[in-house]
mmCIF file of C-alpha atoms in Angstrom:
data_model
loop_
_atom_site.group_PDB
_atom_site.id
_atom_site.type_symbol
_atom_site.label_atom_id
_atom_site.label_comp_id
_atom_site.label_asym_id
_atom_site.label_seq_id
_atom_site.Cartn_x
_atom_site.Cartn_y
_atom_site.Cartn_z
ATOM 1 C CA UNK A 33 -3.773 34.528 -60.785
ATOM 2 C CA UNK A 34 -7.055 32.707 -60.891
ATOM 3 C CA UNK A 35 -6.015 29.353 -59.185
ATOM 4 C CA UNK A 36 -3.901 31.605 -56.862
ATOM 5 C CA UNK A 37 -7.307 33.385 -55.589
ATOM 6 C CA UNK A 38 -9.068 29.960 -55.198
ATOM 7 C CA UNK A 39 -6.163 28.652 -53.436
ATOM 8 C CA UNK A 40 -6.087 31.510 -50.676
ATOM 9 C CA UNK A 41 -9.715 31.084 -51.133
ATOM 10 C CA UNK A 42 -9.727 27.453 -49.670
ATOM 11 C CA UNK A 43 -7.138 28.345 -47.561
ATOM 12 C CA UNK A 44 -9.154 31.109 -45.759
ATOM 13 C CA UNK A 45 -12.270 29.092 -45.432
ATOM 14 C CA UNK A 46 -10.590 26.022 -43.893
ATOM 15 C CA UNK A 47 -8.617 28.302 -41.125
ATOM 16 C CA UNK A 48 -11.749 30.610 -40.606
ATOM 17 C CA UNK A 49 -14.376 27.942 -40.831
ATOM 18 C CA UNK A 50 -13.507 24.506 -40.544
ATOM 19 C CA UNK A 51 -10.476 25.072 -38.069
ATOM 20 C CA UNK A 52 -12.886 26.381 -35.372
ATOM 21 C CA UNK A 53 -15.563 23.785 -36.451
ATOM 22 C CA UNK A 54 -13.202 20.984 -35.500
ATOM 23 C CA UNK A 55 -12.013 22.972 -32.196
ATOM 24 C CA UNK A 56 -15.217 22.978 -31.065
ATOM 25 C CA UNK A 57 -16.119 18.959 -31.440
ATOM 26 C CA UNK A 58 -13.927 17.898 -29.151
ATOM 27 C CA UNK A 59 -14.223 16.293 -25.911
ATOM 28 C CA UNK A 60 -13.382 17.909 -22.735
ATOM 29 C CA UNK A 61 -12.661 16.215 -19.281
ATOM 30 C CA UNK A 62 -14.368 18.130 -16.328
ATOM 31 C CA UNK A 63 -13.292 16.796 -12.860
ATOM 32 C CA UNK A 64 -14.282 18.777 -10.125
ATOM 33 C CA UNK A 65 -12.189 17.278 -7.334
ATOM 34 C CA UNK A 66 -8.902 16.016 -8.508
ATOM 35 C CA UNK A 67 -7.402 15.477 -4.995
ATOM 36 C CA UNK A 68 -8.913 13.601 -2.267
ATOM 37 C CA UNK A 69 -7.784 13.410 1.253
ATOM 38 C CA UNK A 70 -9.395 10.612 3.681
ATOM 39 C CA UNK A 71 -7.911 11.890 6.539
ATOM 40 C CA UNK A 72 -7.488 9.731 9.528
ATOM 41 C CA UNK A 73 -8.120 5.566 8.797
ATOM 42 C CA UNK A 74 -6.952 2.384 10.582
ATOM 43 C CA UNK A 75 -4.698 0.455 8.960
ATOM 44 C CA UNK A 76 -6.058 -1.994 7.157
ATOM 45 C CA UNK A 77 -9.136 -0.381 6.332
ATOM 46 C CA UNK A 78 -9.242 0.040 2.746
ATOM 47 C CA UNK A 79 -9.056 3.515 1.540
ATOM 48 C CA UNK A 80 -11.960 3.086 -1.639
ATOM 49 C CA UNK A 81 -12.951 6.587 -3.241
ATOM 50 C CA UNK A 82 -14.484 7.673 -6.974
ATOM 51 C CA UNK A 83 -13.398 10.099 -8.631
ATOM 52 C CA UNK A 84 -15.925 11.723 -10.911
ATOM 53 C CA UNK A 85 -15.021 12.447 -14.434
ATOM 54 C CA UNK A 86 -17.505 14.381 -16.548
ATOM 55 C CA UNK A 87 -17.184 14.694 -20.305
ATOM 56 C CA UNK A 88 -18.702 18.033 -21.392
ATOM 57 C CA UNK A 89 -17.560 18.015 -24.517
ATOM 58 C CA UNK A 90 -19.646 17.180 -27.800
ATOM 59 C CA UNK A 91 -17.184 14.168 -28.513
ATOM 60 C CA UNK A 92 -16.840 10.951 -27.078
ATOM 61 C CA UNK A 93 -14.069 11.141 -23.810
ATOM 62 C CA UNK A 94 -11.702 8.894 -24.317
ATOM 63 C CA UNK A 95 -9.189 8.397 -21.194
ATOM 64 C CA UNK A 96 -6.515 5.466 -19.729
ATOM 65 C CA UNK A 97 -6.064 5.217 -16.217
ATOM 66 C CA UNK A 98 -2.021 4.543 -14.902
ATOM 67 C CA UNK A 99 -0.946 4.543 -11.328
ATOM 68 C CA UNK A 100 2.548 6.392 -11.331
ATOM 69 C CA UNK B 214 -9.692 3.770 -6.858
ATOM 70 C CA UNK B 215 -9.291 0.918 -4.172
ATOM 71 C CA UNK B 216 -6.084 0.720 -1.977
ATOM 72 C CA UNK B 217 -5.558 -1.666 0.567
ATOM 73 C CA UNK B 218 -3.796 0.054 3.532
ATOM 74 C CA UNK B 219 -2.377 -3.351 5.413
ATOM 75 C CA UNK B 220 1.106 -2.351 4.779
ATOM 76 C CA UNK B 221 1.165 1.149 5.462
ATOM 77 C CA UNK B 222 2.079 2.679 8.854
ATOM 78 C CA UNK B 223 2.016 5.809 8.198
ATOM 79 C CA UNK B 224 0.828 8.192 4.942
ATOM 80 C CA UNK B 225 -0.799 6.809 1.699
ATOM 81 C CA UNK B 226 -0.039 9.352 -1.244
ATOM 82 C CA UNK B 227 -0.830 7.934 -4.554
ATOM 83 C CA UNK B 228 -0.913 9.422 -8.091
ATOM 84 C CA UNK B 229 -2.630 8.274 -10.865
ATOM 85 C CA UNK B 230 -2.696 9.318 -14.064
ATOM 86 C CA UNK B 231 -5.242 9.843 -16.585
ATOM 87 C CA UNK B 232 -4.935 10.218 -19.980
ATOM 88 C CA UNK B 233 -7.503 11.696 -22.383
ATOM 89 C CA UNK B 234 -8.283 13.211 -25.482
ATOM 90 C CA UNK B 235 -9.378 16.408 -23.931
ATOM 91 C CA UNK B 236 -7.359 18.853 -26.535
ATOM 92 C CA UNK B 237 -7.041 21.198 -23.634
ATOM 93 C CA UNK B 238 -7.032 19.100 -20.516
ATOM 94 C CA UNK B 239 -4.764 16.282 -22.243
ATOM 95 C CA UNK B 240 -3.948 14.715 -18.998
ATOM 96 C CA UNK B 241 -5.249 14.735 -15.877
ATOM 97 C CA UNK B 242 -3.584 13.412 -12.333
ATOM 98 C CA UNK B 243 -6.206 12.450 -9.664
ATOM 99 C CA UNK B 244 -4.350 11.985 -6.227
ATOM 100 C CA UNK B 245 -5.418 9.975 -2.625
ATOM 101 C CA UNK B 246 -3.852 10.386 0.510
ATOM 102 C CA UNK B 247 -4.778 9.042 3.774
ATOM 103 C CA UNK B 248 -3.290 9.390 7.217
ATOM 104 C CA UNK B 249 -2.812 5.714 8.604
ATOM 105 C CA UNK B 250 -3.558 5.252 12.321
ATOM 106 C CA UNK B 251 -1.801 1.834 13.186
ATOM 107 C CA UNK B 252 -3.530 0.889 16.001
ATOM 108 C CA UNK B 253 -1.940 -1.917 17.063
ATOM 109 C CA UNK B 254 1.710 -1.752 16.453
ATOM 110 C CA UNK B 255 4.145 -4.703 16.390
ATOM 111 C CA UNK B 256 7.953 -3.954 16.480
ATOM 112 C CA UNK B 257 10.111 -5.351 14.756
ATOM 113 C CA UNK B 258 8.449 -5.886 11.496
ATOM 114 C CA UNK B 259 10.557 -8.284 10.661
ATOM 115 C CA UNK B 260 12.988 -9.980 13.078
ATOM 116 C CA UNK B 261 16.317 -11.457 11.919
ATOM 117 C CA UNK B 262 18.378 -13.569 13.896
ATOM 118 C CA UNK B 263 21.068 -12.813 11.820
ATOM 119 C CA UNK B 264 23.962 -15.877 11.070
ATOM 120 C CA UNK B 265 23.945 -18.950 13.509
ATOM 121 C CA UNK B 266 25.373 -21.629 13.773
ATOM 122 C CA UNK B 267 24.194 -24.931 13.167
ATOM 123 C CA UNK B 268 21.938 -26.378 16.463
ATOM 124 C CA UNK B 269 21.809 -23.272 18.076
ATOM 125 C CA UNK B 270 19.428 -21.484 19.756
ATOM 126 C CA UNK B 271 18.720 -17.615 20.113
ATOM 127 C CA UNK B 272 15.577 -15.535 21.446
ATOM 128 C CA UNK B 273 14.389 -12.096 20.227
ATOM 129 C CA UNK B 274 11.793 -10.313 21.409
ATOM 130 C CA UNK B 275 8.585 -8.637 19.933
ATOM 131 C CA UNK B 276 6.552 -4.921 21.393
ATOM 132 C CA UNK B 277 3.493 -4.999 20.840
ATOM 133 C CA UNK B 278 1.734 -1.837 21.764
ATOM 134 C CA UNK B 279 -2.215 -0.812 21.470
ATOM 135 C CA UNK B 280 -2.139 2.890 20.050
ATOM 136 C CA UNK B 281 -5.254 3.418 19.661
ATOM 137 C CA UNK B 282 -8.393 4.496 21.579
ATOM 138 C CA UNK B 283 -9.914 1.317 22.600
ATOM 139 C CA UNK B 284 -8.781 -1.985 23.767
ATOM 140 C CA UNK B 285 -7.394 -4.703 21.516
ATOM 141 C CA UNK B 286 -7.821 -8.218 22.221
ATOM 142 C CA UNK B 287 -4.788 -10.330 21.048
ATOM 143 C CA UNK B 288 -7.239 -13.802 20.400
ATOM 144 C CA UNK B 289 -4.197 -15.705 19.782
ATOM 145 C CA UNK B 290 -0.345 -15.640 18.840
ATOM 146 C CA UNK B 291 1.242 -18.204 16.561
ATOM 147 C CA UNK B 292 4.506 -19.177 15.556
ATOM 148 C CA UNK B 293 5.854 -21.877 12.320
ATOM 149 C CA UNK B 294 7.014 -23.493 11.488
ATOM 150 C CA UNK B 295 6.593 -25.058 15.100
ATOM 151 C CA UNK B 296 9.928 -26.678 14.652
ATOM 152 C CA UNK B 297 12.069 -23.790 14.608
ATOM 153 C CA UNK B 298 10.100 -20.539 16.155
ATOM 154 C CA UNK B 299 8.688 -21.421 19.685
ATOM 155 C CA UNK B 300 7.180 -18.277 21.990
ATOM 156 C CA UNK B 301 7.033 -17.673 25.642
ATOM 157 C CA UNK B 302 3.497 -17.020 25.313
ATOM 158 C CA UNK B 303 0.664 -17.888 23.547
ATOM 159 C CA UNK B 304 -2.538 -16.877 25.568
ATOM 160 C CA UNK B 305 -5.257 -14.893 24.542
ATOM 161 C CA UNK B 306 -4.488 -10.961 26.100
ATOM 162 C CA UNK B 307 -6.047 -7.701 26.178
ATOM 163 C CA UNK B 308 -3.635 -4.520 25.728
ATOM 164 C CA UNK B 309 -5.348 -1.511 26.672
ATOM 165 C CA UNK B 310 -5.148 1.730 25.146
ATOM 166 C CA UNK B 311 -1.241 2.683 25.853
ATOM 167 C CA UNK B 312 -0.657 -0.108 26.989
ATOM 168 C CA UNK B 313 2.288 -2.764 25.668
ATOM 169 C CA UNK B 314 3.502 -6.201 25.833
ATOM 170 C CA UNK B 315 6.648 -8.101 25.149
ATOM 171 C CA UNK B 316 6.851 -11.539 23.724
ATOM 172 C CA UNK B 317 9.799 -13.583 23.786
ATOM 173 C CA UNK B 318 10.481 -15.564 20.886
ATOM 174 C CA UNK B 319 13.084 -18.525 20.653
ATOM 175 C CA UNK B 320 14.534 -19.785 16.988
ATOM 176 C CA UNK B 321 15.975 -22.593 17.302
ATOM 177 C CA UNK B 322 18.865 -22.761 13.615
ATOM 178 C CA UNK B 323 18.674 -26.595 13.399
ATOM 179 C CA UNK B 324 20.669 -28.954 11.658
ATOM 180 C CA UNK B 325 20.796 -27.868 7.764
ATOM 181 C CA UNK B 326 22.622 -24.815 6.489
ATOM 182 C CA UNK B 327 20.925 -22.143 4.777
ATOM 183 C CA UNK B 328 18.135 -19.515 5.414
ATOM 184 C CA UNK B 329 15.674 -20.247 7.697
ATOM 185 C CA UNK B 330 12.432 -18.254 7.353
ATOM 186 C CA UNK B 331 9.227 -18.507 10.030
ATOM 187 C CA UNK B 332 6.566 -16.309 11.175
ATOM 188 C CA UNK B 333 4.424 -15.159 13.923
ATOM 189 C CA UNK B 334 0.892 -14.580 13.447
ATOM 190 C CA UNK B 335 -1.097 -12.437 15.953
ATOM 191 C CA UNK B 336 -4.644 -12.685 15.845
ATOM 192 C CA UNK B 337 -6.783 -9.742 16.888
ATOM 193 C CA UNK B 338 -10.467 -8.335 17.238
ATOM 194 C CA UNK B 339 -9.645 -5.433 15.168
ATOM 195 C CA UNK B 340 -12.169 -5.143 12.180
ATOM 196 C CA UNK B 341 -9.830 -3.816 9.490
ATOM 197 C CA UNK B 342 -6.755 -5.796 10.854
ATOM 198 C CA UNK B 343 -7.608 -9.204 12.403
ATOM 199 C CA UNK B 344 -4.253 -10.621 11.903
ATOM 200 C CA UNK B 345 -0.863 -9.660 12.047
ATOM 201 C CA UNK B 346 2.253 -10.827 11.142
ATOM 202 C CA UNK B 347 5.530 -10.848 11.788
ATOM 203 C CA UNK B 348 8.321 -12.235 9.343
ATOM 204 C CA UNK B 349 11.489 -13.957 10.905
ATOM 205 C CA UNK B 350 14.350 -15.428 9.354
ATOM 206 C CA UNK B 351 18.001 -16.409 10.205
ATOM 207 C CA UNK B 352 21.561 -17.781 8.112
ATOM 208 C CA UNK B 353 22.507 -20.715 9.318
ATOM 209 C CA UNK B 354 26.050 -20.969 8.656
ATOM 210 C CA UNK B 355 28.297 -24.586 9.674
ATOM 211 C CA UNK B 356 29.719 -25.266 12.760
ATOM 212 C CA UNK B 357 33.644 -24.807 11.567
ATOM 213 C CA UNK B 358 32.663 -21.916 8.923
ATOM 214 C CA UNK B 359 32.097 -19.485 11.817
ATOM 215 C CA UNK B 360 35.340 -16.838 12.377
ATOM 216 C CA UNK B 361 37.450 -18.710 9.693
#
């Protein structure tokens, strides 16, 4: 019965406590404009923009770039 | 994100994907699109003379037409190789805005079989574009293969 209480007890502490804990360090990409339209441009002009990505987590962003 | 436009005629739509360890966000797809104004447009793209025979000779011709606002100064036109392609013109012009211009172009298959590839290269004054050019190619096919 004993080691049954501890058991839930260390059960409930890592879901109430450390569960959230680790939910909370964890990076988060903000990028405010996503889609960018240049409109009009000549051909051959190259069409150069950046894209602004924001980490406002409390954890290093980690991302990979792929055309598709 | 850098894209060069020089083979577009029309729209540029491009994806790209980003992955990231954003538990929420996981990924993300950033998107570019452009409207391409070809100002100075050159039809066919590509000219082929299809099969010919061996020694023979065949002309095509190429539009070119100024679509855009202001004029564009055609600095010089150049065919190769200069044994094969040969043009009816080759002076410096000026189209105007609307304005077009035909240029005849002669391919001459010589005497070995096979594919025969050449181009034309249009110099302009056009910042973003100061040459064009135009791909040609032909079959050349023997003398007694022809209708057999």
């Amino acid at each position: 019965m004993k080691r049954f209480l501890v058991s839930g007890g260390i059960l409930a502490f890592s879901v109430l406590v450390l569960f959230p804990l680790t939910a909370l360090c964890a990076a988060r990409a903000e990028l405010q404009n996503p889609v960018f339209d240049a409109g009009e441009i000549p051909q051959g002009q190259d069409l150069v923009h950046e894209f602004l990505l924001k980490n406002a987590g409390d954890e290093p962003l980690v991302f990979k770039a792929r055309p598709c | 994100m850098k894209i060069s436009t020089r083979s577009y005629t029309s729209q540029v739509l491009k994806h790209i994907r980003v992955e990231t360890n954003d538990p929420e966000a996981g990924l993300v797809t950033l998107t570019l699109k452009a409207q391409i104004v070809e100002i100075l447009k050159v039809t066919p793209r590509l000219v082929n003379f299809g099969k010919m025979l061996q020694n023979q000779t065949s002309v095509r011709e190429l539009l070119c037409e100024n679509q855009g606002k202001d004029p564009v100064r055609i600095l010089s036109v150049e065919a190769k190789p200069p044994a094969l392609l040969s043009l009816g013109e080759q002076e410096p012009f000026v189209l105007n805005p609307g304005q077009s211009r035909k240029i005849a172009m002669k391919l001459s298959s010589g005497s070995s079989e096979g594919y025969v590839h050449g181009y034309v290269m249009l110099k302009t004054d056009l910042e973003f574009l100061p040459e064009k050019v135009v791909r040609v190619r032909a079959d050349v096919k023997k003398q007694q293969g022809i209708g057999q």
